[in-house]
Coordinates of N, CA, C and O in Angstrom, one line a residue:
X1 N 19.6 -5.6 14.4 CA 19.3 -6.1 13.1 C 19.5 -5.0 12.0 O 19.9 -5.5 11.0
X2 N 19.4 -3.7 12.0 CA 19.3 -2.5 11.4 C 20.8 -2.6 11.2 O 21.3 -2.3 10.1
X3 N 21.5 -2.9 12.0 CA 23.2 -2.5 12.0 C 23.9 -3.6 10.9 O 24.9 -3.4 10.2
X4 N 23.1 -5.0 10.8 CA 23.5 -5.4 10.4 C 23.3 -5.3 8.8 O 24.1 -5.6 7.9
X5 N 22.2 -4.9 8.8 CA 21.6 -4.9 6.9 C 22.3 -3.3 6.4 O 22.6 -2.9 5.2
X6 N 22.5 -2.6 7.4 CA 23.7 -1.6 7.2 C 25.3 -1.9 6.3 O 25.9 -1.6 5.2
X7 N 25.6 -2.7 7.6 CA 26.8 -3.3 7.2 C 26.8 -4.1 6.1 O 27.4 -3.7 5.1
X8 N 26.1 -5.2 6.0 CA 25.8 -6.1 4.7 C 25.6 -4.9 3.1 O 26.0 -5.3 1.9
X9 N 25.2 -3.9 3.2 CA 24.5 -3.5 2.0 C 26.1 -2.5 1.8 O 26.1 -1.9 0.8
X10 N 27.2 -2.2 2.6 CA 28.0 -1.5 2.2 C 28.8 -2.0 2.0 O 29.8 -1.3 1.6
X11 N 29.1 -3.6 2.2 CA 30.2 -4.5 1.9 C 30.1 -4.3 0.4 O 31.3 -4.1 0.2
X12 N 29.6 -4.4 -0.6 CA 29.8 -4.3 -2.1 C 30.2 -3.2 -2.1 O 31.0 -3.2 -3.0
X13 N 30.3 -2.2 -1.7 CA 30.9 -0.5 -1.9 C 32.1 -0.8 -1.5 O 33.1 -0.4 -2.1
X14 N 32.1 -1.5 -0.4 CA 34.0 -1.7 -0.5 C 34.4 -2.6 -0.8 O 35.6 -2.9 -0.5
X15 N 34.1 -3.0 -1.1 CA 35.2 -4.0 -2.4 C 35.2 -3.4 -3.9 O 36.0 -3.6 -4.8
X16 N 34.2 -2.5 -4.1 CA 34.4 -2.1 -5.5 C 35.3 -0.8 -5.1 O 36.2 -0.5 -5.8
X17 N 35.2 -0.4 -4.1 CA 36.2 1.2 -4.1 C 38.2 0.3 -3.8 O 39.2 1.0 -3.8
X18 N 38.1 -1.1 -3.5 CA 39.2 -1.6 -3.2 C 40.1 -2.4 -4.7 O 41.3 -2.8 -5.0
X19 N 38.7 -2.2 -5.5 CA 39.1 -3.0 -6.7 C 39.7 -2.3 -7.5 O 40.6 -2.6 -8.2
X20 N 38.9 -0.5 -7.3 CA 39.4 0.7 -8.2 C 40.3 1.2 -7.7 O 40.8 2.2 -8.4
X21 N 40.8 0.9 -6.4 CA 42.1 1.7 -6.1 C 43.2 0.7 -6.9 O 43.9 1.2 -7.7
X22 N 43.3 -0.8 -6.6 CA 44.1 -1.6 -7.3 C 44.2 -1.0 -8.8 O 45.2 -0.5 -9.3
X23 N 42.7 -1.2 -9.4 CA 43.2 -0.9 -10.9 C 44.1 0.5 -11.3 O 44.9 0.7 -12.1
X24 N 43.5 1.5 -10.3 CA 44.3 2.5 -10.4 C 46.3 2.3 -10.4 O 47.1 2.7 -11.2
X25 N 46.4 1.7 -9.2 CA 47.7 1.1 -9.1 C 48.5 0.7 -10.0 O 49.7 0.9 -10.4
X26 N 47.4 -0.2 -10.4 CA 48.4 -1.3 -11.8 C 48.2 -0.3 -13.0 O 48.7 -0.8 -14.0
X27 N 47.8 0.8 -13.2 CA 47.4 1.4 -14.2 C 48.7 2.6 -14.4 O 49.0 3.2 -15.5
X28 N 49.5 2.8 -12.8 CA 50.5 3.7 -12.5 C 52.1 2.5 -12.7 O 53.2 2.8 -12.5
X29 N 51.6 1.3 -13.1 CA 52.9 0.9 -12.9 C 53.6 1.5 -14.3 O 52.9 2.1 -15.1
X30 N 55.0 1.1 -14.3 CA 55.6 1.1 -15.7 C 55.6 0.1 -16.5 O 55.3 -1.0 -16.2
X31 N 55.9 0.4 -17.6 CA 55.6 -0.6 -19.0 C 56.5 -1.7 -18.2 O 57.0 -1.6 -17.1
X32 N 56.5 -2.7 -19.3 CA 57.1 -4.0 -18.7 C 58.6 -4.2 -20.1 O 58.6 -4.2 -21.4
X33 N 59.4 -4.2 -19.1 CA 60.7 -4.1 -20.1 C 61.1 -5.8 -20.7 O 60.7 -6.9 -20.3
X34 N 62.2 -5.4 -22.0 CA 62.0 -7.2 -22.4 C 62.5 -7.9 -21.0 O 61.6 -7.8 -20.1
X35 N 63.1 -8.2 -20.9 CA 63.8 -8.9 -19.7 C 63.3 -8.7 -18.3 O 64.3 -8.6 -17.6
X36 N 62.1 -8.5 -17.6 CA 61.5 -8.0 -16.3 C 62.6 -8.6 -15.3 O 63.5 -9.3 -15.7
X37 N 62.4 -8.2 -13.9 CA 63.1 -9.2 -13.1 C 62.1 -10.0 -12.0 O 61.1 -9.5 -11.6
X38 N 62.4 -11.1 -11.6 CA 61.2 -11.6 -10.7 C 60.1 -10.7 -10.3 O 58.8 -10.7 -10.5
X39 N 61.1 -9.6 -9.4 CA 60.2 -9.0 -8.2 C 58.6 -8.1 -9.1 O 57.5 -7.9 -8.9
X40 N 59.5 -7.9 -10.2 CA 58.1 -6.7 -11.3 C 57.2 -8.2 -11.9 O 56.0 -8.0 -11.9
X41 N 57.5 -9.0 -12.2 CA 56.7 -10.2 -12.6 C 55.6 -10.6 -11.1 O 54.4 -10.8 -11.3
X42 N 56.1 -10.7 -10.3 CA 55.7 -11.1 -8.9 C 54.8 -9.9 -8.5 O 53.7 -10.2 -8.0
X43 N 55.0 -8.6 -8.6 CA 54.4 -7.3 -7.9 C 53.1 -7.5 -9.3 O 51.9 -7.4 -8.9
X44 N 53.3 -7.7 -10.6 CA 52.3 -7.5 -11.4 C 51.0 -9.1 -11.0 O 49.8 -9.0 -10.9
X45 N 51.6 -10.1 -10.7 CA 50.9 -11.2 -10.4 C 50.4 -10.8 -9.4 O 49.3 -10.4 -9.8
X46 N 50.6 -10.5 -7.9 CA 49.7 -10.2 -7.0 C 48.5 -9.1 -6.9 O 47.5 -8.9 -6.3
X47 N 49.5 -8.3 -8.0 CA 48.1 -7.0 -8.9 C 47.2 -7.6 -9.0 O 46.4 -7.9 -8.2
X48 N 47.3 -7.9 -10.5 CA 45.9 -8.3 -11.1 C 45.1 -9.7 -10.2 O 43.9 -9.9 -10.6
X49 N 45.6 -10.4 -9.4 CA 44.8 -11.7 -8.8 C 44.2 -10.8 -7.7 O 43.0 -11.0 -7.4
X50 N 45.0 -9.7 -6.9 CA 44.4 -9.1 -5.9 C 43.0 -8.5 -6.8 O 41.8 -8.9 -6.5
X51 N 43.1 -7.5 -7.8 CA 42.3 -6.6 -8.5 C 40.7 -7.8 -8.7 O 39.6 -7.4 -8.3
X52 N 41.1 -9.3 -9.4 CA 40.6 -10.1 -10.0 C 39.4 -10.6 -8.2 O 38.2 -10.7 -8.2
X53 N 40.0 -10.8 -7.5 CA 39.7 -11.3 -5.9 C 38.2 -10.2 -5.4 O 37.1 -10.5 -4.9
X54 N 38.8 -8.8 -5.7 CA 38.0 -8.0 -5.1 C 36.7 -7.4 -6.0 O 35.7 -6.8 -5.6
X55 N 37.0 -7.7 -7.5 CA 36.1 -8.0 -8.5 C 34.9 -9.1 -8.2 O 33.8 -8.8 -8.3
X56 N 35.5 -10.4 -7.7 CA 35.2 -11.3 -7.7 C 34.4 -11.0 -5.9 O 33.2 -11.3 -6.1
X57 N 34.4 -10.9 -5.5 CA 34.0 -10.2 -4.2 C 32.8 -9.4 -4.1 O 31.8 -9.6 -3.4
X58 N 32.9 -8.5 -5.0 CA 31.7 -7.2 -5.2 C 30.6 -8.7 -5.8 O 29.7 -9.3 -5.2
X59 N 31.0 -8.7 -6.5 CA 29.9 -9.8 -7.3 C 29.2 -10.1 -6.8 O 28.0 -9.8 -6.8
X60 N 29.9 -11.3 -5.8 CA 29.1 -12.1 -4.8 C 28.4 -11.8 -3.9 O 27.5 -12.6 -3.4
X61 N 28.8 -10.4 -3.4 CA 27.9 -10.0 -2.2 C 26.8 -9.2 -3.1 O 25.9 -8.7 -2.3
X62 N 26.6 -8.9 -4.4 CA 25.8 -8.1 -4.9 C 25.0 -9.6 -5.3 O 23.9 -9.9 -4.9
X63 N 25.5 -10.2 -5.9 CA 24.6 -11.3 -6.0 C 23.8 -11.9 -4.7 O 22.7 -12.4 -4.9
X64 N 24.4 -12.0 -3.3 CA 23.9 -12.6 -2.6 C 23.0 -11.3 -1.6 O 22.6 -11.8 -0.5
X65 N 22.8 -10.2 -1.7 CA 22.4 -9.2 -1.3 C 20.8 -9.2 -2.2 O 19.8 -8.7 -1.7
X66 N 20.8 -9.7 -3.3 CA 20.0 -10.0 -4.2 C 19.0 -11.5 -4.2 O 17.9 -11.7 -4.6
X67 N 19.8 -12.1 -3.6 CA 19.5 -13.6 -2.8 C 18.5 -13.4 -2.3 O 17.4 -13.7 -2.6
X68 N 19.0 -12.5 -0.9 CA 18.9 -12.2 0.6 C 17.5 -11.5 0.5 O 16.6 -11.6 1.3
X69 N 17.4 -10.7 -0.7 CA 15.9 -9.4 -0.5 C 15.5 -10.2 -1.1 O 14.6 -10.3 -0.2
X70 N 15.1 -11.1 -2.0 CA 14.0 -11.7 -2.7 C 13.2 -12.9 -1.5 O 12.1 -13.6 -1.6
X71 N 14.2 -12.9 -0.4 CA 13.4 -13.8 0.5 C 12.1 -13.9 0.7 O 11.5 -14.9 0.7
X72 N 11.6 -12.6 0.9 CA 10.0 -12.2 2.1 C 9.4 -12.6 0.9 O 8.7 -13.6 1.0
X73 N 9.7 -11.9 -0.5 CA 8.3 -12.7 -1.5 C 8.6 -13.3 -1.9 O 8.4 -13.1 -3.0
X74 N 9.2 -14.4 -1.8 CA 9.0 -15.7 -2.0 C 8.5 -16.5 -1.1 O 7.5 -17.1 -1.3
X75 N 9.2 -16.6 0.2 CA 8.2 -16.6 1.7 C 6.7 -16.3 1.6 O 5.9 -17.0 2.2
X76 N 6.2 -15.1 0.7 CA 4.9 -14.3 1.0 C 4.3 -15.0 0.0 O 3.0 -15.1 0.1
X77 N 5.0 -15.8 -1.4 CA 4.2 -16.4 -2.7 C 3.7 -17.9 -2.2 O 2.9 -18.6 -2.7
X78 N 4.6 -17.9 -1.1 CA 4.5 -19.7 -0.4 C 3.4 -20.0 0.3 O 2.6 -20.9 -0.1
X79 N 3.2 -19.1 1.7 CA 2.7 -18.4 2.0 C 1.1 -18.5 1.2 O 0.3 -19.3 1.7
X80 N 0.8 -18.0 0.3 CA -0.5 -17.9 -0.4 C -0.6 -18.8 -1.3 O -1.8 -18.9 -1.5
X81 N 0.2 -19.7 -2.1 CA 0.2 -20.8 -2.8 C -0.3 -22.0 -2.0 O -1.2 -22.7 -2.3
X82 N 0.6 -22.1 -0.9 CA -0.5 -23.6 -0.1 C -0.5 -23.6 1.1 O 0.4 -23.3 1.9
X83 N -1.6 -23.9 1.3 CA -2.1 -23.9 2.8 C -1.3 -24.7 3.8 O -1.4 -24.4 5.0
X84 N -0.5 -25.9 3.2 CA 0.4 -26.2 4.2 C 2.1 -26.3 4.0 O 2.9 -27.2 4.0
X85 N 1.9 -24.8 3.7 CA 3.3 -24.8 3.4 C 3.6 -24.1 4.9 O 2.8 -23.7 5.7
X86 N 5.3 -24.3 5.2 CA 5.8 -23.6 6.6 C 6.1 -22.5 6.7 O 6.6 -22.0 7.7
X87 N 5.8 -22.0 5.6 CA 5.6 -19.7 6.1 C 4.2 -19.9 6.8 O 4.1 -19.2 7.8
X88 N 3.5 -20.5 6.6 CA 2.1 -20.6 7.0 C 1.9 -21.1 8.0 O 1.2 -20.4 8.7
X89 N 2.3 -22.2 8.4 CA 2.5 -22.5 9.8 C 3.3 -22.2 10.8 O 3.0 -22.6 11.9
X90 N 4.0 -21.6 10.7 CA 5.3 -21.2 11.7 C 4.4 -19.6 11.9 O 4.2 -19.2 13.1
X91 N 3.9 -18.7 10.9 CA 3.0 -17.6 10.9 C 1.5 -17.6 12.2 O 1.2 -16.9 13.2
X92 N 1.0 -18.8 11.5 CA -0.4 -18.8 12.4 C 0.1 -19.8 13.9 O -0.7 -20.2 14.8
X93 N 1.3 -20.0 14.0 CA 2.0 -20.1 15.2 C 1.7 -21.6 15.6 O 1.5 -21.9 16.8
X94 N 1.6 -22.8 14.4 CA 1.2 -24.1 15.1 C 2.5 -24.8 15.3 O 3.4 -25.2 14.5
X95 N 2.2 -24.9 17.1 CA 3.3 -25.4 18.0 C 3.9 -26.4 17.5 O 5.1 -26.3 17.4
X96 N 3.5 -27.4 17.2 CA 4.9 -28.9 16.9 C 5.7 -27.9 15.6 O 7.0 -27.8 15.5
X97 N 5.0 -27.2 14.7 CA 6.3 -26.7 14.2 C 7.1 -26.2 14.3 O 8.3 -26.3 13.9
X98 N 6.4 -24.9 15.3 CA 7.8 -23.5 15.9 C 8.5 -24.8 17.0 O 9.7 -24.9 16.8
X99 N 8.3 -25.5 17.8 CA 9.0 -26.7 18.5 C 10.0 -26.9 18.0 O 11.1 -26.5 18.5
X100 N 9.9 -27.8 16.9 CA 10.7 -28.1 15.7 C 12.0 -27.5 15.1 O 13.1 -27.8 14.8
X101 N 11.1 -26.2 15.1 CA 12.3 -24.9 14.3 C 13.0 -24.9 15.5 O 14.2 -25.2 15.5
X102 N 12.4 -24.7 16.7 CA 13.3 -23.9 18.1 C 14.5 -25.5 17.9 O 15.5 -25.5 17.2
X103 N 14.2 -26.3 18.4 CA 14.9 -27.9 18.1 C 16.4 -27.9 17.5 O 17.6 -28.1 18.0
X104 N 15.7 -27.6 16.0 CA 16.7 -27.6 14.9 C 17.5 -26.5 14.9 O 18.6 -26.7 14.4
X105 N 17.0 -25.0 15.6 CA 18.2 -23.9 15.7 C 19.3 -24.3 16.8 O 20.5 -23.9 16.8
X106 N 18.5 -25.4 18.0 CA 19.6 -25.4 19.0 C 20.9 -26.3 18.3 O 22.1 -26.4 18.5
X107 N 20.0 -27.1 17.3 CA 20.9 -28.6 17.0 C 22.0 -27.4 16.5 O 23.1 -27.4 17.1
X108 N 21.6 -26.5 15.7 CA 22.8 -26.1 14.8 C 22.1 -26.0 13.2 O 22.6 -25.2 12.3
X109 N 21.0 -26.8 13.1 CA 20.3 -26.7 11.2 C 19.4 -26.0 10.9 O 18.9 -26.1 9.9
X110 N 19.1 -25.2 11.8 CA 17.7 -24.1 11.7 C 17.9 -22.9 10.7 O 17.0 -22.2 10.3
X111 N 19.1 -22.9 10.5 CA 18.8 -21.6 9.2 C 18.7 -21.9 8.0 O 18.1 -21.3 7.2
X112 N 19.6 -23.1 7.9 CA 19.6 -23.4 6.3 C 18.2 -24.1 6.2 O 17.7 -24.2 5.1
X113 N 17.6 -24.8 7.6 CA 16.0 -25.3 7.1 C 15.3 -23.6 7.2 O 14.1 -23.5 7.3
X114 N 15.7 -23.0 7.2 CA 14.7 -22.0 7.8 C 14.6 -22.0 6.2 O 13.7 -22.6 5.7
X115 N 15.6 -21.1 5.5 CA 16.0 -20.6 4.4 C 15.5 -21.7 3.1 O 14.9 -21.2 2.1
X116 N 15.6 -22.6 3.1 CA 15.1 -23.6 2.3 C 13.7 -23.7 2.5 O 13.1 -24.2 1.5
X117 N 13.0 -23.4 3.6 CA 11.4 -23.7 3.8 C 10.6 -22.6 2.9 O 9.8 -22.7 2.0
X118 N 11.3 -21.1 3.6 CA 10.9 -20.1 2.7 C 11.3 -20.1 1.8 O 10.7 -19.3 1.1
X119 N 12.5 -20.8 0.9 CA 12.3 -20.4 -0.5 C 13.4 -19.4 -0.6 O 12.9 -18.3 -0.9
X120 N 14.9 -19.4 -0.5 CA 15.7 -19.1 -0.9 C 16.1 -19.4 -2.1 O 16.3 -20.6 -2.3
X121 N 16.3 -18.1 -3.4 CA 16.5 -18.3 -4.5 C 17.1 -19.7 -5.0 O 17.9 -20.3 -4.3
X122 N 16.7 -20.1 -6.2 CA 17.8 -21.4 -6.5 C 18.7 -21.4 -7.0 O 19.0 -22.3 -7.9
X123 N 19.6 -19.9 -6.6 CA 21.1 -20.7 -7.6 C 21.7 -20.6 -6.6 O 22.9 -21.1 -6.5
X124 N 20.9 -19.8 -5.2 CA 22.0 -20.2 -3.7 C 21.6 -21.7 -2.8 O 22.0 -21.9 -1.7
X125 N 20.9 -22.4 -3.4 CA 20.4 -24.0 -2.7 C 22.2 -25.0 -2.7 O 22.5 -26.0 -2.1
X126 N 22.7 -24.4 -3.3 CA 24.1 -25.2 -3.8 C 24.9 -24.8 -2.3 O 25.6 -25.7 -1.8
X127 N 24.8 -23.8 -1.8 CA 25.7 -23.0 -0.6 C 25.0 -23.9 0.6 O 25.6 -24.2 1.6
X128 N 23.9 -24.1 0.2 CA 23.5 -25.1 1.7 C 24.2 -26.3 1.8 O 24.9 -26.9 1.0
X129 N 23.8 -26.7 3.5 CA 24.3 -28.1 3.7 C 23.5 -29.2 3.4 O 22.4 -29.2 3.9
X130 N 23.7 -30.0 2.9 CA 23.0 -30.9 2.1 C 22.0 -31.9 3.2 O 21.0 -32.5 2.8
X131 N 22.2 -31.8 4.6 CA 21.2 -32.3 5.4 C 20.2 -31.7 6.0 O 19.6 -32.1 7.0
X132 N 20.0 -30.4 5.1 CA 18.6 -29.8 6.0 C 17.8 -29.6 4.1 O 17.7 -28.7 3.3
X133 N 17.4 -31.0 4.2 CA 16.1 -31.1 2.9 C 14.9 -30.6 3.9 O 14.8 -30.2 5.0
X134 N 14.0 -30.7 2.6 CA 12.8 -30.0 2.8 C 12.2 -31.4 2.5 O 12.8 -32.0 1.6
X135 N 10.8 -32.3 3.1 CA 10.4 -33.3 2.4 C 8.8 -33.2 2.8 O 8.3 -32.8 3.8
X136 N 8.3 -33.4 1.9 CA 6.6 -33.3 2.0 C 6.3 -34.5 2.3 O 6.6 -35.6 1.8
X137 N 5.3 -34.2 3.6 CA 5.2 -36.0 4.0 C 3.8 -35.7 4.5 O 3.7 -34.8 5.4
X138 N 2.7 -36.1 4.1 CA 1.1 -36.2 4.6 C 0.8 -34.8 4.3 O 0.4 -34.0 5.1
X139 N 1.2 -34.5 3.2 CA 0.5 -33.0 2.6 C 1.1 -31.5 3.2 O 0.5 -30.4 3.0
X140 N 1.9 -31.6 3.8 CA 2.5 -30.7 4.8 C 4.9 -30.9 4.6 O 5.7 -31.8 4.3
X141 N 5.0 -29.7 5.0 CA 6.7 -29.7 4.8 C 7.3 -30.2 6.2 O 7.4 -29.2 6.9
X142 N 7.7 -31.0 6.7 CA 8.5 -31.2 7.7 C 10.4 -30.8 7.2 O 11.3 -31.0 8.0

């Protein structure tokens, strides 16, 4: 687990050290003469889309690194907001739920319900699959 929040938290370091070698690159080309020929038209387009890619890269893992840590308190605000919410049951260990969870991880939908029960930020609910809702049914989250 350690190896992996390792890895995850250095993936934004390299894409930003991959972005600034590109811009460095495109920064060493030569000016652009009137008449270019394909290949310097073509070497400048895979520039800047590569440069634009790995930009676009850092972001997202900085944004979803940002996702990813706000989990536990939000889990932990759920948690103490209602008594029958599923941080709270899956916690004080009532069986038809962890059942349930174990169930749903074999089916294949156990994370994205996991992640949606605790309260994964909402501008990443869009990334999920649209069949693991969350529905309150007799005062409680199934």
């Amino acid at each position: 687990m350690y190896y992996k929040a390792i890895l995850s938290s250095t993936r934004p370091v390299q894409t930003a050290l991959l972005a600034g070698t590109e811009a460095q690159l495109i920064g060493s080309l030569p000016n652009r003469v009137a008449d270019p020929p394909a290949s310097d038209t073509a070497l400048r387009f895979f520039a800047y889309s590569g440069l634009l890619l790995n930009l676009g890269a850092t972001l997202s893992t900085i944004l979803l690194l940002i996702a990813v840590a706000s989990l536990p308190t939000t889990a932990r605000q759920i948690y103490v907001s209602c008594p029958h919410s599923y941080p709270r049951k899956v916690f004080h260990g009532h069986a038809s739920h962890v059942s349930e969870l174990n169930k749903r991880l074999i089916e294949g939908q156990g994370e994205t319900y996991i992640l949606r029960a605790f309260g994964i930020a909402r501008g990443w609910s869009f990334m999920l699959p649209p069949h693991a809702t969350i529905v309150e049914k007799k005062g409680a989250y199934t």
